[in-house]
Structures are given as C-alpha cells and as structure tokens.
CSV table of C-alpha atoms in Angstrom, one decimal:
chain,number,residue,atom,x,y,z
C,1099,MET,CA,-54.3,48.9,11.7
C,1100,ILE,CA,-51.2,49.7,9.9
C,1101,LYS,CA,-49.9,46.2,9.8
C,1102,ARG,CA,-53.2,44.8,8.6
C,1103,ARG,CA,-53.0,47.4,5.8
C,1104,LEU,CA,-49.7,46.5,5.1
C,1105,LEU,CA,-50.6,42.9,5.0
C,1106,ALA,CA,-53.6,43.3,2.7
C,1107,THR,CA,-51.6,45.6,0.3
C,1108,SER,CA,-48.7,43.3,0.2
C,1109,LEU,CA,-51.0,40.5,-0.7
C,1110,ALA,CA,-52.8,42.3,-3.3
C,1111,THR,CA,-49.7,43.4,-4.8
C,1112,LEU,CA,-48.1,40.0,-5.0
C,1113,ALA,CA,-51.1,38.7,-6.7
C,1114,LEU,CA,-51.0,41.2,-9.3
C,1115,LEU,CA,-47.2,41.0,-9.8
C,1116,VAL,CA,-47.6,37.1,-10.3
C,1117,ILE,CA,-50.4,37.6,-12.7
C,1118,GLY,CA,-48.2,40.0,-14.6
C,1119,ALA,CA,-45.1,37.8,-14.5
C,1120,CYS,CA,-46.8,34.8,-15.9
C,1121,GLY,CA,-46.6,36.2,-19.3
C,1122,SER,CA,-43.0,36.7,-19.0
C,1123,SER,CA,-40.6,35.1,-21.3
C,1124,SER,CA,-38.3,34.3,-18.4
C,1125,THR,CA,-38.5,30.9,-17.1
C,1126,GLY,CA,-38.0,31.9,-13.3
C,1127,GLY,CA,-35.7,29.2,-12.7
C,1128,ALA,CA,-35.2,25.4,-13.4
C,1129,GLY,CA,-37.8,23.0,-12.9
C,1130,GLY,CA,-41.0,25.1,-13.7
C,1131,VAL,CA,-40.6,27.2,-10.5
C,1132,ILE,CA,-41.4,30.8,-10.9
C,1133,LYS,CA,-39.1,32.6,-8.4
C,1134,VAL,CA,-40.7,35.9,-6.9
C,1135,GLY,CA,-38.3,38.3,-5.0
C,1136,ILE,CA,-39.1,39.9,-1.8
C,1137,THR,CA,-37.1,43.0,-0.6
C,1138,GLY,CA,-37.7,44.7,2.7
C,1139,PRO,CA,-35.7,45.7,6.0
C,1140,PHE,CA,-35.3,42.3,7.7
C,1141,THR,CA,-32.8,43.6,10.0
C,1142,GLY,CA,-32.3,47.1,11.8
C,1143,ALA,CA,-34.7,49.7,13.1
C,1144,TYR,CA,-37.5,48.7,10.4
C,1145,ALA,CA,-37.4,45.0,10.8
C,1146,ASP,CA,-40.7,44.7,12.2
C,1147,PRO,CA,-42.6,46.0,9.0
C,1148,GLY,CA,-39.9,44.4,6.7
C,1149,SER,CA,-40.8,41.0,8.3
C,1150,ALA,CA,-44.6,41.6,7.8
C,1151,ILE,CA,-43.8,42.3,4.2
C,1152,ARG,CA,-41.8,39.0,3.9
C,1153,ASN,CA,-44.5,36.9,5.8
C,1154,ALA,CA,-47.4,38.3,3.7
C,1155,GLY,CA,-45.5,37.6,0.5
C,1156,GLU,CA,-44.7,34.1,1.8
C,1157,LEU,CA,-48.3,33.6,2.8
C,1158,ALA,CA,-49.6,34.6,-0.5
C,1159,ILE,CA,-47.2,32.4,-2.3
C,1160,GLU,CA,-48.5,29.6,0.0
C,1161,ASP,CA,-52.0,30.2,-0.9
C,1162,ILE,CA,-51.4,30.3,-4.5
C,1163,ASN,CA,-49.2,27.1,-4.5
C,1164,ALA,CA,-52.1,25.4,-2.5
C,1165,SER,CA,-54.5,26.4,-5.4
C,1166,GLY,CA,-52.4,24.8,-8.0
C,1167,GLY,CA,-49.7,27.6,-8.7
C,1168,VAL,CA,-49.9,29.7,-11.8
C,1169,ASN,CA,-50.7,27.8,-14.9
C,1170,GLY,CA,-49.4,24.6,-13.1
C,1171,ARG,CA,-46.1,26.0,-12.0
C,1172,MET,CA,-45.3,26.5,-8.4
C,1173,LEU,CA,-44.1,30.0,-6.9
C,1174,GLN,CA,-41.0,30.4,-4.8
C,1175,ALA,CA,-40.2,33.3,-2.5
C,1176,VAL,CA,-36.7,34.6,-2.7
C,1177,ALA,CA,-36.2,37.0,0.2
C,1178,GLN,CA,-33.3,39.6,0.4
C,1179,ASP,CA,-32.7,42.0,3.3
C,1180,ASP,CA,-32.3,45.8,2.1
C,1181,ALA,CA,-32.1,47.0,5.7
C,1182,CYS,CA,-33.4,50.2,4.4
C,1183,ASP,CA,-30.2,51.1,3.1
C,1184,ALA,CA,-29.3,52.2,-0.6
C,1185,GLN,CA,-26.1,49.9,-0.6
C,1186,GLN,CA,-27.6,47.0,0.7
C,1187,GLY,CA,-30.8,47.7,-1.3
C,1188,THR,CA,-28.6,47.6,-4.5
C,1189,GLN,CA,-26.8,44.3,-3.5
C,1190,ALA,CA,-30.2,42.8,-2.7
C,1191,ALA,CA,-31.6,43.6,-6.2
C,1192,GLU,CA,-28.5,42.5,-7.9
C,1193,LYS,CA,-28.5,39.2,-6.0
C,1194,LEU,CA,-32.2,38.6,-6.8
C,1195,LEU,CA,-31.4,38.9,-10.5
C,1196,THR,CA,-28.8,36.4,-10.3
C,1197,LEU,CA,-31.3,34.0,-8.9
C,1198,GLY,CA,-33.6,34.2,-11.7
C,1199,ILE,CA,-36.4,36.0,-10.3
C,1200,VAL,CA,-39.3,37.3,-12.6
C,1201,ALA,CA,-40.3,40.1,-10.3
C,1202,ILE,CA,-40.0,41.7,-7.0
C,1203,VAL,CA,-42.5,42.9,-4.3
C,1204,GLY,CA,-41.8,44.6,-1.3
C,1205,GLY,CA,-39.6,47.5,-0.3
C,1206,TYR,CA,-40.3,49.7,2.7
C,1207,CYS,CA,-37.9,52.9,2.6
C,1208,SER,CA,-37.6,54.8,-0.6
C,1209,GLY,CA,-33.7,55.0,0.4
C,1210,ALA,CA,-33.4,51.5,-0.4
C,1211,SER,CA,-36.3,50.9,-3.0
C,1212,ILE,CA,-35.3,53.6,-5.7
C,1213,PRO,CA,-31.9,52.2,-5.9
C,1214,GLU,CA,-33.3,48.7,-6.2
C,1215,SER,CA,-35.7,49.9,-9.0
C,1216,ASP,CA,-32.8,51.4,-10.8
C,1217,ILE,CA,-30.9,48.1,-10.9
C,1218,LEU,CA,-34.1,46.4,-12.2
C,1219,HIS,CA,-34.8,49.0,-14.7
C,1220,ARG,CA,-31.1,48.6,-16.2
C,1221,SER,CA,-31.7,44.7,-16.3
C,1222,GLY,CA,-34.7,44.9,-18.7
C,1223,ASP,CA,-37.5,46.4,-16.5
C,1224,LEU,CA,-38.5,43.6,-14.2
C,1225,PRO,CA,-41.6,44.4,-12.3
C,1226,PHE,CA,-41.2,45.9,-9.0
C,1227,ILE,CA,-44.2,46.5,-6.9
C,1228,THR,CA,-43.8,48.5,-3.9
C,1229,ALA,CA,-45.4,50.9,-1.6
C,1230,ALA,CA,-42.2,52.4,-0.2
C,1231,SER,CA,-42.2,56.0,0.8
C,1232,SER,CA,-40.2,57.5,3.6
C-alpha cells in the first residue's frame, strides 16, 4: 500500500513539476530535451523506496514522451543517488545543476532533501518537489 501511494505521489508530482518547468527560461539542455532530475536513496538501507521513486519518475517521463512530450519537447530523466545522506545529497544536487536540469522530483529522507533544497535555492530556486520526511 505504501509503495502504491509513493508511486502515485511521485507520478503526480512529476507531472506538476514538468508543467511548471515548461515556462522556465532554462533550456534544460541541448537539442530541445527537457532534463528532469530525480534524487533519492538508490543505495543503502533505503534503496527500495528510493528505487521506487526513480522508477515512478522514469515511467511518468516515458508516458509523457509517448504522448508527444511537453510542447513537442521530450523529457529526459537524470537520476542521482543521495543515499539519505546530507553530504551525498549536496553532491547530487550540485551534479544535477551542472547537467542542466530544469527541476527535481524525488527525495526520501529529510537529512538529504533539506541540503539539496538549500543548493537549489542558492542556484536560483529551481523547483524541487518532494514528500521527504524522516
């Protein structure tokens, strides 16, 4: 039940994130591709829910792309492992910024998501949609 709720929440937040990012002045990368970051604990003790977050985001992106993308532009998922760790979360957010993402969805542990949010805020308030709380 929790995994289904997590999947549904992730899909809904990704859809909202993409809609919000469409008005962004950022190009999201070359070739008209809109890059969406996905963070979560893909390794370690919380790898199972982290993988569910990543899979939900990737499935949503596949569905959106199969329907023609967003304003004709395809989405690309760019996942970074934060391992529910503050330092690794900071590094994940910084890496995603260098890759030209327009927004981030995911997060699972507050200990990693809060530092990620701080990095994004300092970089110009990129959208970060998360239900993280631990």
